[in-house]
Amino acid sequence: LLKGINDYRVSLNLSQLTANENADCLAEQLASAYKGLDCTNTTGSDTVPGTEQQFSNFPDFLSHCHLNATVTRDGSIMPACVPGLDPQLVLANFTESQYNQNLNDSSYVGIGTADEGNWVVVVLTTNTPAGNYAPATADTGAASVVSVADRRFAMLLLLGFFMVLIS
């Protein structure tokens, strides 16, 4: 699939997408979640934008992949249901559907893919901080909340100590 998508992009004079292991991880999590869903003419690449399947445990998927929402906002998640996962039909579901708008967009530079059952999920990434799918670090997410709380506590402690000194 990656080769087919990259051949498609090259034919449009766009750069090839590079594999992104964090996007692969998220694609795997989502493909597993989609696995039990039936293919209909309102799922996958036929979905009307804004009506896509929502997973209440999406934050768990991000956590499993060591990601947080701030690094995935500019990315794009594209599920497709293709009975039997015929390679030519799978590729056509991305290049000849509403998804080709994303594949034609030069701001996407990375890709993750996964399939489960009849479902294929493609995750596109950018090179921006809000779409690069970089792993969460100690400076992001819950760790930063703790860090801010620690600093505030230290400031209050110093202020209290100072108040005792001047009284």
mmCIF file of C-alpha atoms in Angstrom:
data_model
loop_
_atom_site.group_PDB
_atom_site.id
_atom_site.type_symbol
_atom_site.label_atom_id
_atom_site.label_comp_id
_atom_site.label_asym_id
_atom_site.label_seq_id
_atom_site.Cartn_x
_atom_site.Cartn_y
_atom_site.Cartn_z
ATOM 1 C CA LEU A 1 0.000 0.000 0.000
ATOM 2 C CA LEU A 2 2.812 2.422 0.874
ATOM 3 C CA LYS A 3 4.492 1.787 -2.485
ATOM 4 C CA GLY A 4 1.210 2.330 -4.342
ATOM 5 C CA ILE A 5 0.467 5.548 -2.467
ATOM 6 C CA ASN A 6 4.001 6.816 -3.061
ATOM 7 C CA ASP A 7 3.798 5.947 -6.776
ATOM 8 C CA TYR A 8 0.520 7.884 -6.897
ATOM 9 C CA ARG A 9 2.102 10.906 -5.190
ATOM 10 C CA VAL A 10 5.170 10.830 -7.441
ATOM 11 C CA SER A 11 2.839 10.861 -10.477
ATOM 12 C CA LEU A 12 1.509 14.166 -9.090
ATOM 13 C CA ASN A 13 5.041 15.536 -8.576
ATOM 14 C CA LEU A 14 4.688 15.271 -4.790
ATOM 15 C CA SER A 15 7.294 13.898 -2.409
ATOM 16 C CA GLN A 16 7.041 10.320 -1.221
ATOM 17 C CA LEU A 17 5.679 9.689 2.264
ATOM 18 C CA THR A 18 8.048 8.145 4.798
ATOM 19 C CA ALA A 19 7.018 5.441 7.231
ATOM 20 C CA ASN A 20 6.267 6.784 10.709
ATOM 21 C CA GLU A 21 6.303 4.106 13.419
ATOM 22 C CA ASN A 22 4.058 6.089 15.767
ATOM 23 C CA ALA A 23 1.501 6.546 12.989
ATOM 24 C CA ASP A 24 1.830 2.790 12.308
ATOM 25 C CA CYS A 25 1.063 2.126 15.964
ATOM 26 C CA LEU A 26 -2.038 4.323 15.926
ATOM 27 C CA ALA A 27 -3.176 2.773 12.631
ATOM 28 C CA GLU A 28 -2.827 -0.678 14.232
ATOM 29 C CA GLN A 29 -4.899 0.373 17.247
ATOM 30 C CA LEU A 30 -7.623 1.820 15.035
ATOM 31 C CA ALA A 31 -7.644 -1.117 12.601
ATOM 32 C CA SER A 32 -8.169 -3.457 15.556
ATOM 33 C CA ALA A 33 -11.072 -1.295 16.729
ATOM 34 C CA TYR A 34 -12.644 -1.228 13.254
ATOM 35 C CA LYS A 35 -12.175 -4.981 12.751
ATOM 36 C CA GLY A 36 -15.580 -5.920 14.164
ATOM 37 C CA LEU A 37 -17.523 -3.312 12.171
ATOM 38 C CA ASP A 38 -19.392 -4.246 9.002
ATOM 39 C CA CYS A 39 -18.589 -2.704 5.631
ATOM 40 C CA THR A 40 -21.458 -0.571 4.352
ATOM 41 C CA ASN A 41 -21.816 2.224 1.836
ATOM 42 C CA THR A 42 -21.520 4.690 4.736
ATOM 43 C CA THR A 43 -18.282 3.399 6.286
ATOM 44 C CA GLY A 44 -14.627 3.896 5.460
ATOM 45 C CA SER A 45 -13.865 5.989 2.392
ATOM 46 C CA ASP A 46 -17.624 6.369 1.716
ATOM 47 C CA THR A 47 -18.174 8.090 5.061
ATOM 48 C CA VAL A 48 -19.594 11.581 4.925
ATOM 49 C CA PRO A 49 -16.953 13.858 6.524
ATOM 50 C CA GLY A 50 -17.852 14.546 10.133
ATOM 51 C CA THR A 51 -19.800 11.302 10.583
ATOM 52 C CA GLU A 52 -16.839 8.958 11.024
ATOM 53 C CA GLN A 53 -16.854 6.297 13.725
ATOM 54 C CA GLN A 54 -15.794 7.795 17.060
ATOM 55 C CA PHE A 55 -14.012 5.626 19.604
ATOM 56 C CA SER A 56 -14.444 6.622 23.242
ATOM 57 C CA ASN A 57 -11.148 4.878 24.023
ATOM 58 C CA PHE A 58 -9.173 6.920 21.464
ATOM 59 C CA PRO A 59 -7.106 8.472 24.303
ATOM 60 C CA ASP A 60 -6.095 4.904 25.237
ATOM 61 C CA PHE A 61 -4.922 4.323 21.655
ATOM 62 C CA LEU A 62 -2.793 7.469 21.867
ATOM 63 C CA SER A 63 -1.373 6.427 25.232
ATOM 64 C CA HIS A 64 -0.553 2.928 23.953
ATOM 65 C CA CYS A 65 1.449 4.559 21.140
ATOM 66 C CA HIS A 66 3.120 7.073 23.515
ATOM 67 C CA LEU A 67 1.333 9.966 21.791
ATOM 68 C CA ASN A 68 -0.827 12.826 22.964
ATOM 69 C CA ALA A 69 -3.457 14.782 21.062
ATOM 70 C CA THR A 70 -1.233 17.829 20.591
ATOM 71 C CA VAL A 71 1.024 15.997 18.112
ATOM 72 C CA THR A 72 -1.816 14.445 16.098
ATOM 73 C CA ARG A 73 -4.097 17.408 15.344
ATOM 74 C CA ASP A 74 -2.677 18.191 11.896
ATOM 75 C CA GLY A 75 -2.587 14.525 10.896
ATOM 76 C CA SER A 76 -5.278 12.644 9.036
ATOM 77 C CA ILE A 77 -6.836 9.266 9.831
ATOM 78 C CA MET A 78 -8.367 7.465 6.869
ATOM 79 C CA PRO A 79 -10.127 4.100 7.378
ATOM 80 C CA ALA A 80 -11.340 2.007 4.442
ATOM 81 C CA CYS A 81 -13.296 -1.230 4.357
ATOM 82 C CA VAL A 82 -12.456 -3.530 1.445
ATOM 83 C CA PRO A 83 -13.795 -7.096 1.653
ATOM 84 C CA GLY A 84 -10.910 -9.481 1.034
ATOM 85 C CA LEU A 85 -8.398 -6.592 1.059
ATOM 86 C CA ASP A 86 -7.688 -6.875 -2.679
ATOM 87 C CA PRO A 87 -4.540 -4.720 -3.097
ATOM 88 C CA GLN A 88 -5.795 -2.841 -6.179
ATOM 89 C CA LEU A 89 -9.150 -2.090 -4.566
ATOM 90 C CA VAL A 90 -7.470 -1.017 -1.334
ATOM 91 C CA LEU A 91 -5.263 1.445 -3.220
ATOM 92 C CA ALA A 92 -8.245 2.731 -5.228
ATOM 93 C CA ASN A 93 -10.135 3.323 -1.968
ATOM 94 C CA PHE A 94 -7.498 5.905 -1.101
ATOM 95 C CA THR A 95 -6.540 7.350 -4.500
ATOM 96 C CA GLU A 96 -10.023 7.468 -6.058
ATOM 97 C CA SER A 97 -12.133 8.641 -3.129
ATOM 98 C CA GLN A 98 -12.471 11.655 -0.872
ATOM 99 C CA TYR A 99 -9.161 10.538 0.667
ATOM 100 C CA ASN A 100 -7.221 11.590 -2.423
ATOM 101 C CA GLN A 101 -7.540 15.205 -1.229
ATOM 102 C CA ASN A 102 -5.262 14.271 1.667
ATOM 103 C CA LEU A 103 -2.922 12.199 -0.500
ATOM 104 C CA ASN A 104 -2.643 15.162 -2.895
ATOM 105 C CA ASP A 105 -1.700 17.521 -0.048
ATOM 106 C CA SER A 106 2.025 18.275 0.068
ATOM 107 C CA SER A 107 1.866 19.110 3.785
ATOM 108 C CA TYR A 108 1.703 15.383 4.572
ATOM 109 C CA VAL A 109 5.161 13.830 4.804
ATOM 110 C CA GLY A 110 4.729 10.633 6.828
ATOM 111 C CA ILE A 111 2.454 7.622 6.858
ATOM 112 C CA GLY A 112 1.374 4.729 9.025
ATOM 113 C CA THR A 113 -0.726 1.813 7.808
ATOM 114 C CA ALA A 114 -2.385 -1.243 9.284
ATOM 115 C CA ASP A 115 -5.095 -3.718 8.381
ATOM 116 C CA GLU A 116 -7.381 -6.007 10.367
ATOM 117 C CA GLY A 117 -10.163 -8.112 8.905
ATOM 118 C CA ASN A 118 -11.587 -6.144 5.985
ATOM 119 C CA TRP A 119 -10.340 -2.805 7.304
ATOM 120 C CA VAL A 120 -7.291 -0.773 6.331
ATOM 121 C CA VAL A 121 -6.331 2.374 8.226
ATOM 122 C CA VAL A 122 -3.913 4.962 6.851
ATOM 123 C CA VAL A 123 -2.610 7.698 9.149
ATOM 124 C CA LEU A 124 -0.895 10.688 7.526
ATOM 125 C CA THR A 125 1.535 12.904 9.429
ATOM 126 C CA THR A 126 3.030 16.346 8.852
ATOM 127 C CA ASN A 127 6.348 17.867 9.833
ATOM 128 C CA THR A 128 4.644 20.378 12.154
ATOM 129 C CA PRO A 129 4.667 20.054 15.957
ATOM 130 C CA ALA A 130 0.884 19.550 15.799
ATOM 131 C CA GLY A 131 1.069 16.709 13.290
ATOM 132 C CA ASN A 132 4.439 14.977 13.472
ATOM 133 C CA TYR A 133 3.248 12.133 15.750
ATOM 134 C CA ALA A 134 6.370 12.502 17.893
ATOM 135 C CA PRO A 135 6.230 10.439 21.079
ATOM 136 C CA ALA A 136 5.081 12.132 24.267
ATOM 137 C CA THR A 137 7.930 13.281 26.506
ATOM 138 C CA ALA A 138 8.219 14.352 30.117
ATOM 139 C CA ASP A 139 7.487 17.896 28.932
ATOM 140 C CA THR A 140 4.078 16.966 27.535
ATOM 141 C CA GLY A 141 0.816 15.712 28.888
ATOM 142 C CA ALA A 142 0.372 14.821 32.561
ATOM 143 C CA ALA A 143 4.048 15.218 33.342
ATOM 144 C CA SER A 144 3.891 18.925 32.529
ATOM 145 C CA VAL A 145 0.912 19.358 34.877
ATOM 146 C CA VAL A 146 2.944 17.814 37.695
ATOM 147 C CA SER A 147 5.891 20.018 36.833
ATOM 148 C CA VAL A 148 3.748 23.174 36.991
ATOM 149 C CA ALA A 149 2.198 22.029 40.286
ATOM 150 C CA ASP A 150 5.672 21.384 41.746
ATOM 151 C CA ARG A 151 6.829 24.874 40.783
ATOM 152 C CA ARG A 152 3.750 26.498 42.296
ATOM 153 C CA PHE A 153 4.202 24.529 45.515
ATOM 154 C CA ALA A 154 7.847 25.601 45.697
ATOM 155 C CA MET A 155 6.868 29.247 45.176
ATOM 156 C CA LEU A 156 4.254 29.043 47.940
ATOM 157 C CA LEU A 157 6.781 27.401 50.245
ATOM 158 C CA LEU A 158 9.318 30.170 49.572
ATOM 159 C CA LEU A 159 6.661 32.839 50.045
ATOM 160 C CA GLY A 160 5.667 31.276 53.387
ATOM 161 C CA PHE A 161 9.303 31.122 54.483
ATOM 162 C CA PHE A 162 9.772 34.767 53.486
ATOM 163 C CA MET A 163 6.644 35.780 55.441
ATOM 164 C CA VAL A 164 7.996 34.016 58.560
ATOM 165 C CA LEU A 165 11.328 35.833 58.176
ATOM 166 C CA ILE A 166 9.810 39.308 57.964
ATOM 167 C CA SER A 167 7.319 38.824 60.818
#
